[in-house]
Tab-separated table of C-alpha atoms and ligand atoms in Angstrom:
chain	number	residue	atom	x	y	z
A	7	MET	CA	114.685	-3.053	64.440
A	8	THR	CA	115.528	-1.827	60.940
A	9	THR	CA	116.399	1.624	59.707
A	10	ASP	CA	116.478	0.599	56.021
A	11	ALA	CA	113.916	3.235	55.067
A	12	TYR	CA	116.432	5.975	55.922
A	13	ALA	CA	119.561	7.092	54.047
A	14	ILE	CA	121.732	6.561	57.120
A	15	SER	CA	124.935	6.420	55.061
A	16	ALA	CA	124.251	9.943	53.782
A	17	LEU	CA	125.407	11.267	57.165
A	18	MET	CA	129.097	11.427	58.034
A	19	ASP	CA	129.773	8.588	60.426
A	20	ILE	CA	131.229	10.632	63.272
A	21	THR	CA	130.047	8.521	66.207
A	22	PRO	CA	128.505	5.105	66.858
A	23	ARG	CA	124.716	5.436	66.915
A	24	PRO	CA	122.079	2.873	67.934
A	25	PRO	CA	119.702	1.668	65.197
A	26	ALA	CA	116.811	4.001	65.961
A	27	VAL	CA	115.661	7.202	64.252
A	28	PHE	CA	113.918	9.631	66.559
A	29	VAL	CA	110.794	11.242	65.203
A	30	LYS	CA	109.038	12.846	68.170
A	31	GLY	CA	109.711	14.125	71.677
A	32	GLU	CA	107.654	15.484	74.534
A	33	GLY	CA	109.004	16.425	77.965
A	34	SER	CA	111.138	13.553	79.278
A	35	TRP	CA	110.085	11.203	76.462
A	36	LEU	CA	111.254	10.393	72.935
A	37	TRP	CA	109.692	8.160	70.276
A	38	ASP	CA	111.566	6.380	67.493
A	39	HIS	CA	110.502	5.537	63.933
A	40	GLU	CA	108.894	2.287	65.084
A	41	GLY	CA	106.857	3.995	67.783
A	42	LYS	CA	109.003	2.759	70.690
A	43	ARG	CA	109.046	5.175	73.639
A	44	TYR	CA	112.220	6.065	75.586
A	45	LEU	CA	112.714	7.892	78.879
A	46	ASP	CA	115.419	10.438	78.110
A	47	PHE	CA	118.046	11.177	80.768
A	48	VAL	CA	120.485	12.589	78.209
A	49	GLN	CA	118.249	15.314	76.747
A	50	GLY	CA	120.470	16.250	73.852
A	51	TRP	CA	123.534	16.256	76.160
A	52	ALA	CA	121.949	18.495	78.797
A	53	VAL	CA	120.480	20.791	76.161
A	54	ASN	CA	116.716	20.396	76.570
A	55	CYS	CA	116.384	22.102	79.943
A	56	LEU	CA	112.595	22.271	79.530
A	57	GLY	CA	112.362	18.788	78.015
A	58	HIS	CA	111.585	17.872	74.421
A	59	ALA	CA	109.538	20.278	72.298
A	60	PRO	CA	108.551	22.567	75.212
A	61	ARG	CA	105.405	24.545	74.420
A	62	VAL	CA	106.891	27.893	75.516
A	63	VAL	CA	109.855	27.497	73.145
A	64	ALA	CA	107.706	26.193	70.263
A	65	ASP	CA	105.302	29.134	70.668
A	66	ALA	CA	108.123	31.681	70.904
A	67	LEU	CA	109.728	30.273	67.745
A	68	ALA	CA	106.441	30.188	65.838
A	69	GLU	CA	105.566	33.746	66.808
A	70	GLN	CA	109.041	35.127	66.133
A	71	SER	CA	109.320	33.307	62.800
A	72	ARG	CA	106.258	35.226	61.605
A	73	ARG	CA	107.668	38.573	62.799
A	74	LEU	CA	111.371	38.664	61.946
A	75	ILE	CA	113.856	35.845	61.400
A	76	THR	CA	117.063	37.753	60.759
A	77	PRO	CA	118.045	41.272	59.853
A	78	SER	CA	121.873	40.467	60.012
A	79	PRO	CA	124.099	41.087	63.020
A	80	ALA	CA	125.161	44.373	61.447
A	81	PHE	CA	121.879	45.819	62.772
A	82	TYR	CA	120.303	45.855	66.216
A	83	ASN	CA	117.286	43.598	66.696
A	84	GLU	CA	114.826	43.906	69.530
A	85	VAL	CA	114.847	40.297	70.743
A	86	SER	CA	118.627	39.985	71.088
A	87	LEU	CA	118.731	43.281	73.005
A	88	ARG	CA	116.060	42.028	75.411
A	89	LEU	CA	117.871	38.728	75.938
A	90	ALA	CA	121.243	40.470	76.380
A	91	GLY	CA	119.646	42.721	79.003
A	92	ARG	CA	118.240	39.723	80.886
A	93	LEU	CA	121.559	37.856	80.768
A	94	THR	CA	123.669	40.763	81.948
A	95	ARG	CA	121.314	41.489	84.858
A	96	LEU	CA	121.196	37.826	85.889
A	97	SER	CA	124.921	37.140	85.512
A	98	GLY	CA	126.280	40.325	87.094
A	99	LEU	CA	128.328	40.910	83.922
A	100	ASP	CA	128.020	43.683	81.360
A	101	GLN	CA	128.119	42.733	77.674
A	102	VAL	CA	127.023	39.787	75.531
A	103	PHE	CA	128.074	38.346	72.180
A	104	PHE	CA	125.633	35.673	70.996
A	105	THR	CA	126.920	32.605	69.172
A	106	ASN	CA	125.476	29.466	67.587
A	107	SER	CA	127.336	26.861	69.634
A	108	GLY	CA	129.231	26.464	72.860
A	109	ALA	CA	132.507	25.946	71.047
A	110	GLU	CA	132.018	29.232	69.222
A	111	ALA	CA	131.318	31.003	72.531
A	112	ASN	CA	134.519	29.535	74.011
A	113	GLU	CA	136.488	30.386	70.873
A	114	GLY	CA	135.215	33.943	71.413
A	115	ALA	CA	136.273	33.834	75.069
A	116	ILE	CA	139.783	32.783	74.029
A	117	LYS	CA	139.947	35.567	71.435
A	118	LEU	CA	138.658	38.106	73.970
A	119	ALA	CA	141.288	37.052	76.513
A	120	ARG	CA	144.033	37.260	73.889
A	121	LYS	CA	142.843	40.705	72.827
A	122	TYR	CA	142.825	41.799	76.477
A	123	GLY	CA	146.316	40.426	77.048
A	124	ALA	CA	147.752	41.879	73.841
A	125	ARG	CA	148.042	45.256	75.578
A	126	ARG	CA	150.844	43.803	77.689
A	127	GLY	CA	152.027	41.076	75.316
A	128	ALA	CA	150.317	38.196	77.173
A	129	HIS	CA	148.366	35.461	75.415
A	130	LYS	CA	148.684	32.239	77.416
A	131	ILE	CA	145.572	30.709	79.008
A	132	ILE	CA	145.747	28.176	81.813
A	133	THR	CA	143.131	25.449	81.363
A	134	PHE	CA	142.721	22.071	83.081
A	135	GLU	CA	143.521	18.416	82.537
A	136	GLY	CA	140.293	16.612	81.650
A	137	ALA	CA	138.556	19.800	80.513
A	138	PHE	CA	136.259	19.912	77.502
A	139	HIS	CA	135.675	23.235	75.791
A	140	GLY	CA	134.479	22.223	72.315
A	141	ARG	CA	135.536	20.917	68.920
A	142	THR	CA	136.915	23.892	67.043
A	143	LEU	CA	140.693	23.741	66.750
A	144	ALA	CA	141.322	26.324	69.485
A	145	THR	CA	138.753	24.846	71.880
A	146	MET	CA	140.131	21.331	71.308
A	147	SER	CA	143.567	22.768	72.077
A	148	ALA	CA	142.209	24.390	75.250
A	149	SER	CA	140.610	21.100	76.272
A	150	GLY	CA	142.504	18.653	78.435
A	151	LYS	CA	140.850	15.550	77.006
A	152	LYS	CA	143.401	12.766	76.488
A	153	ALA	CA	141.649	11.464	73.350
A	154	PHE	CA	142.123	14.869	71.675
A	155	GLU	CA	145.903	14.825	72.141
A	156	PRO	CA	146.872	12.981	68.937
A	157	LEU	CA	144.221	14.677	66.790
A	158	PHE	CA	144.605	17.474	64.253
A	159	GLU	CA	148.189	18.357	65.002
A	160	PRO	CA	149.590	20.961	65.239
A	161	LYS	CA	147.265	22.306	67.881
A	162	VAL	CA	146.683	26.002	68.555
A	163	PRO	CA	149.506	27.008	70.945
A	164	GLY	CA	149.115	29.025	74.127
A	165	PHE	CA	147.343	26.670	76.540
A	166	ALA	CA	148.974	25.259	79.684
A	167	LYS	CA	147.158	22.548	81.641
A	168	ALA	CA	146.809	22.590	85.422
A	169	ALA	CA	145.192	19.957	87.644
A	170	LEU	CA	141.640	20.589	88.864
A	171	ASN	CA	141.374	21.424	92.581
A	172	ASP	CA	145.142	21.947	92.831
A	173	LEU	CA	145.812	25.665	93.220
A	174	ALA	CA	149.587	25.187	93.394
A	175	SER	CA	149.505	23.586	89.928
A	176	VAL	CA	147.865	26.765	88.610
A	177	GLU	CA	150.327	29.034	90.413
A	178	ARG	CA	153.269	27.113	88.958
A	179	LEU	CA	152.038	27.742	85.400
A	180	ILE	CA	151.620	31.523	85.728
A	181	THR	CA	154.244	33.423	83.723
A	182	PRO	CA	154.389	37.003	82.384
A	183	ASP	CA	152.720	35.597	79.205
A	184	THR	CA	149.625	34.409	81.079
A	185	VAL	CA	146.407	36.313	80.560
A	186	ALA	CA	143.621	34.062	81.890
A	187	VAL	CA	142.513	30.915	83.659
A	188	MET	CA	139.614	29.062	82.046
A	189	LEU	CA	137.581	26.211	83.525
A	190	GLU	CA	134.313	24.338	83.765
A	191	PRO	CA	133.100	24.456	87.396
A	192	ILE	CA	132.080	20.823	86.937
A	193	GLN	CA	133.985	18.896	84.268
A	194	GLY	CA	131.075	17.226	82.490
A	195	GLU	CA	132.732	15.266	79.697
A	196	ALA	CA	135.490	14.096	82.032
A	197	GLY	CA	132.838	12.275	84.083
A	198	VAL	CA	131.153	15.016	86.142
A	199	LEU	CA	134.184	15.988	88.209
A	200	PRO	CA	133.374	19.055	90.311
A	201	ALA	CA	135.800	21.802	91.191
A	202	THR	CA	135.338	22.379	94.910
A	203	ASP	CA	133.697	25.637	95.975
A	204	GLN	CA	136.858	26.483	97.918
A	205	PHE	CA	139.036	25.889	94.845
A	206	LEU	CA	136.809	28.220	92.805
A	207	ARG	CA	137.032	30.919	95.494
A	208	ASP	CA	140.805	30.499	95.722
A	209	LEU	CA	141.073	30.697	91.943
A	210	ARG	CA	139.076	33.942	91.990
A	211	SER	CA	141.463	35.421	94.592
A	212	LEU	CA	144.544	34.166	92.769
A	213	THR	CA	143.476	35.539	89.388
A	214	GLU	CA	142.609	38.890	90.972
A	215	GLN	CA	145.990	39.116	92.711
A	216	ALA	CA	147.854	38.086	89.556
A	217	GLY	CA	145.856	40.426	87.283
A	218	LEU	CA	144.454	37.522	85.226
A	219	LEU	CA	141.003	37.064	83.762
A	220	LEU	CA	138.886	34.224	85.132
A	221	ILE	CA	136.808	32.518	82.436
A	222	PHE	CA	133.962	30.209	83.447
A	223	ASP	CA	132.713	27.772	80.825
A	224	GLU	CA	129.169	27.187	82.120
A	225	ILE	CA	127.945	25.686	78.874
A	226	GLN	CA	126.909	22.523	80.710
A	227	THR	CA	126.496	23.819	84.276
A	228	GLY	CA	124.633	27.052	83.466
A	229	ILE	CA	120.929	27.769	82.890
A	230	GLY	CA	119.748	26.158	86.096
A	231	ARG	CA	121.391	22.750	85.633
A	232	THR	CA	122.947	22.703	89.128
A	233	GLY	CA	120.022	24.314	90.975
A	234	LYS	CA	121.186	27.933	90.598
A	235	LEU	CA	120.879	29.810	87.329
A	236	LEU	CA	124.698	29.881	87.136
A	237	HIS	CA	127.013	27.561	89.008
A	238	TYR	CA	129.178	30.399	90.355
A	239	GLN	CA	126.154	31.658	92.266
A	240	HIS	CA	126.648	28.668	94.619
A	241	VAL	CA	130.122	29.936	95.365
A	242	GLY	CA	129.627	33.683	95.780
A	243	ILE	CA	132.108	34.793	93.119
A	244	THR	CA	131.766	36.298	89.641
A	245	PRO	CA	134.097	35.465	86.752
A	246	ASP	CA	135.307	38.099	84.276
A	247	ILE	CA	134.093	36.087	81.291
A	248	LEU	CA	131.273	33.551	81.155
A	249	THR	CA	130.174	31.249	78.367
A	250	LEU	CA	126.711	29.712	78.143
A	251	GLY	CA	125.181	27.319	75.616
A	252	LYS	CA	123.240	24.063	75.693
A	253	GLY	CA	120.185	24.898	77.874
A	254	LEU	CA	120.161	28.563	76.835
A	255	GLY	CA	118.123	27.904	73.686
A	256	GLY	CA	116.014	25.090	75.147
A	257	GLY	CA	117.064	22.847	72.231
A	258	VAL	CA	117.675	25.574	69.661
A	259	PRO	CA	121.332	26.357	68.831
A	260	LEU	CA	122.075	29.414	70.931
A	261	ALA	CA	125.110	30.202	73.057
A	262	ALA	CA	126.618	33.332	74.533
A	263	LEU	CA	129.905	34.922	75.490
A	264	ILE	CA	129.353	37.353	78.370
A	265	ALA	CA	132.001	39.648	79.815
A	266	SER	CA	132.542	42.303	82.431
A	267	ASP	CA	133.112	45.861	81.214
A	268	ARG	CA	136.800	45.446	82.076
A	269	ALA	CA	137.226	42.307	79.948
A	270	SER	CA	134.893	43.297	77.094
A	271	CYS	CA	137.482	44.762	74.734
A	272	PHE	CA	136.524	43.644	71.205
A	273	GLU	CA	136.784	46.410	68.636
A	274	HIS	CA	135.087	46.595	65.267
A	275	GLY	CA	136.216	43.715	63.055
A	276	ASP	CA	137.484	41.474	65.880
A	277	GLN	CA	134.452	39.210	66.112
A	278	GLY	CA	131.308	38.411	64.149
A	279	GLY	CA	129.279	35.726	62.406
A	280	THR	CA	126.267	35.593	60.107
A	281	PHE	CA	123.727	34.091	62.502
A	282	ASN	CA	124.946	35.685	65.742
A	283	GLY	CA	122.135	37.173	67.798
A	284	ASN	CA	119.548	35.885	65.350
A	285	PRO	CA	116.086	36.931	66.649
A	286	LEU	CA	114.648	33.455	66.127
A	287	MET	CA	117.199	31.821	68.425
A	288	CYS	CA	117.071	34.703	70.901
A	289	ALA	CA	113.273	34.366	71.129
A	290	ALA	CA	113.817	30.777	72.259
A	291	GLY	CA	116.431	32.007	74.740
A	292	LEU	CA	114.047	34.579	76.207
A	293	ALA	CA	111.336	31.942	76.632
A	294	VAL	CA	113.826	29.660	78.416
A	295	ILE	CA	115.162	32.372	80.711
A	296	GLU	CA	111.619	33.401	81.715
A	297	GLN	CA	111.057	29.866	83.029
A	298	VAL	CA	114.442	28.880	84.351
A	299	SER	CA	115.269	32.065	86.264
A	300	ARG	CA	112.163	31.763	88.492
A	301	PRO	CA	113.209	30.923	92.080
A	302	GLU	CA	110.527	28.180	92.332
A	303	PHE	CA	111.881	26.537	89.174
A	304	LEU	CA	115.445	26.536	90.517
A	305	ALA	CA	114.290	25.245	93.907
A	306	ALA	CA	112.550	22.336	92.136
A	307	VAL	CA	115.769	21.535	90.210
A	308	ALA	CA	117.701	21.405	93.490
A	309	ALA	CA	115.013	19.243	95.148
A	310	ASN	CA	114.706	16.823	92.225
A	311	GLY	CA	118.497	16.694	91.932
A	312	GLY	CA	118.663	15.687	95.598
A	313	TYR	CA	116.016	13.040	95.026
A	314	LEU	CA	117.820	11.663	91.952
A	315	ALA	CA	121.119	11.579	93.880
A	316	ASP	CA	119.438	9.640	96.725
A	317	ARG	CA	117.874	7.123	94.332
A	318	LEU	CA	121.198	6.616	92.544
A	319	ALA	CA	123.068	6.235	95.832
A	320	SER	CA	120.677	3.526	97.014
A	321	LEU	CA	120.949	1.725	93.649
A	322	SER	CA	124.711	1.981	93.916
A	323	ARG	CA	124.689	0.482	97.442
A	324	GLN	CA	122.361	-2.314	96.289
A	325	HIS	CA	124.663	-3.287	93.403
A	326	GLY	CA	127.988	-2.544	95.109
A	327	LEU	CA	128.845	0.311	92.726
A	328	GLY	CA	130.836	3.500	93.298
A	329	PRO	CA	129.958	6.963	94.587
A	330	VAL	CA	127.456	9.391	93.092
A	331	ARG	CA	128.768	12.893	92.392
A	332	GLY	CA	127.696	16.187	90.828
A	333	ARG	CA	125.228	18.918	91.670
A	334	GLY	CA	121.563	19.541	90.921
A	335	LEU	CA	120.526	17.595	87.845
A	336	LEU	CA	124.064	16.980	86.569
A	337	LEU	CA	125.044	13.740	88.287
A	338	ALA	CA	127.270	10.750	87.685
A	339	MET	CA	127.704	7.317	89.170
A	340	SER	CA	131.021	5.448	89.220
A	341	LEU	CA	131.080	1.810	88.206
A	342	PRO	CA	133.516	-0.785	89.483
A	343	ARG	CA	134.532	-1.846	85.959
A	344	GLU	CA	134.480	-0.418	82.429
A	345	ILE	CA	130.911	-1.554	81.802
A	346	ALA	CA	129.210	1.796	81.214
A	347	PRO	CA	128.818	1.266	77.427
A	348	ASP	CA	127.154	-2.136	78.089
A	349	ILE	CA	124.797	-0.560	80.624
A	350	VAL	CA	123.945	2.277	78.214
A	351	ALA	CA	123.161	-0.321	75.498
A	352	ALA	CA	121.049	-2.466	77.863
A	353	ALA	CA	119.196	0.616	79.100
A	354	PHE	CA	118.561	1.707	75.510
A	355	ALA	CA	117.091	-1.689	74.678
A	356	GLY	CA	114.850	-1.326	77.752
A	357	GLY	CA	113.678	2.158	76.700
A	358	LEU	CA	116.008	4.413	78.720
A	359	LEU	CA	118.537	6.867	77.298
A	360	LEU	CA	121.677	7.281	79.402
A	361	ASN	CA	125.156	8.623	78.677
A	362	ALA	CA	128.606	7.258	79.508
A	363	PRO	CA	131.212	10.053	79.464
A	364	ARG	CA	133.827	7.414	80.427
A	365	PRO	CA	133.752	3.631	80.280
A	366	ASP	CA	133.432	3.476	84.078
A	367	THR	CA	130.913	6.277	84.582
A	368	LEU	CA	127.231	6.891	83.888
A	369	ARG	CA	126.032	10.485	83.559
A	370	PHE	CA	122.497	11.664	84.334
A	371	MET	CA	121.284	14.954	82.855
A	372	PRO	CA	117.501	14.835	82.542
A	373	SER	CA	115.241	17.714	81.656
A	374	LEU	CA	115.169	20.290	84.452
A	375	THR	CA	111.411	19.673	84.500
A	376	VAL	CA	111.831	15.961	85.311
A	377	THR	CA	109.358	14.700	87.929
A	378	PRO	CA	109.968	12.407	90.935
A	379	ALA	CA	107.763	9.794	89.194
A	380	GLU	CA	110.049	9.895	86.123
A	381	ILE	CA	113.096	9.589	88.387
A	382	ASP	CA	111.496	6.487	89.946
A	383	GLU	CA	110.810	5.078	86.490
A	384	MET	CA	114.399	5.725	85.415
A	385	THR	CA	115.677	4.038	88.592
A	386	ALA	CA	113.592	0.935	87.846
A	387	LEU	CA	114.841	0.775	84.227
A	388	LEU	CA	118.441	1.330	85.305
A	389	ASP	CA	118.116	-1.358	87.965
A	390	LYS	CA	117.041	-3.786	85.235
A	391	ALA	CA	119.957	-2.809	82.975
A	392	LEU	CA	122.400	-3.143	85.883
A	393	ARG	CA	121.058	-6.605	86.744
A	394	ALA	CA	121.475	-7.678	83.115
A	395	CYS	CA	125.046	-6.359	82.887
A	396	LEU	CA	126.235	-7.383	86.336
A	397	GLY	CA	124.889	-10.865	85.752
A	398	LYS	CA	122.293	-10.748	88.539
A	399	GLY	CA	119.097	-10.958	86.565
B	1	PLP	N1	131.987	23.452	76.903
B	1	PLP	C1	131.402	22.506	77.639
B	1	PLP	C2	131.608	22.480	79.116
B	1	PLP	C3	130.599	21.531	77.039
B	1	PLP	O1	130.035	20.562	77.791
B	1	PLP	C4	130.400	21.574	75.637
B	1	PLP	C5	129.592	20.557	74.949
B	1	PLP	O2	129.396	19.444	75.428
B	1	PLP	C6	131.026	22.604	74.910
B	1	PLP	C7	131.805	23.519	75.579
B	1	PLP	C8	130.860	22.696	73.428
B	1	PLP	O3	129.570	23.133	73.116
B	1	PLP	P1	128.996	22.842	71.661
B	1	PLP	O4	128.902	21.372	71.498
B	1	PLP	O5	127.661	23.538	71.648
B	1	PLP	O6	129.944	23.455	70.690
């Protein structure tokens, strides 16, 4: 395979990439510049909740692009108001600030919490070891990813790291300076490590008793990924601040910071951004929400997630691998050794896109519209890649 026809060196080399240039996508499938077809179980890192190039999103974008692309966030626009109304009703929260990326939504959540705490001189936010909240300086500082530790020093101060599923470790970090606790209900980048439902309930009680805000980063777990529209709907609690991204735009850059009336304290001049609430992106968001919020759609995600988990568990038993974890269509499989990058490369060569958040873990995040037949096809391709890497084939 050659990519000589493309100016590959014109892009900043920020990550290792395989030698393929993608030119087309449809549903669970991608095609590269040589016409090779791939089954995609990464989907833009859990972004394409309706698969590649979904008709409803393409139509919404085409129609909106002929009506109004952007009037500036200094004016109301109809589409962002409709989407904000849908999101507040569905989330049980009250006010939305749209952003262009998940990191920007989390940066906004951090600013909102600091603004809220400033009334009593509190600014510290408790986050978690292993957490990933984005790549702006503040969200990298909030993250608990080991690889971030030496980077871009000095970090933004004001984040203390607790251990996931260990309430006492949170309690120990609370001081008069603390304003909020922020977490992903399932740590995706750390290898799909779920907070237990009980831990999330206990955290809700603790933050209420201590007068702290609870911030849920549902950028990866939201928009139906775990079989409910929002992960906290499994648990029966509501956070004070919620961030959404990835699936929200169905592939288009759209994210949101959503807050309860109590927490929503920005005043004029505190927050903004040129493209925020852009009608074009919000039209995509509305099209996505129409599909994903339907109970039948969410039931199918839960059912297909269960089927994928079963298929992975039987593959794992067959090859003597580790446990399968996660919820809905955000799953991971542990490997006995650090061979995940080799398996990802072998799968890629065989026409399957997989992701390895850690060297000993494979992550599965297909389109929410994935079919049982595609899950079977993925299982067969993965089986082949495992045989090649484990030396059995
Ligand atoms: N938060 C979580 C939980 C994520 O998984 C991600 C991205 O992977 C982000 C935040 C950052 O979102 P973005 O890459 O859109 O800035």
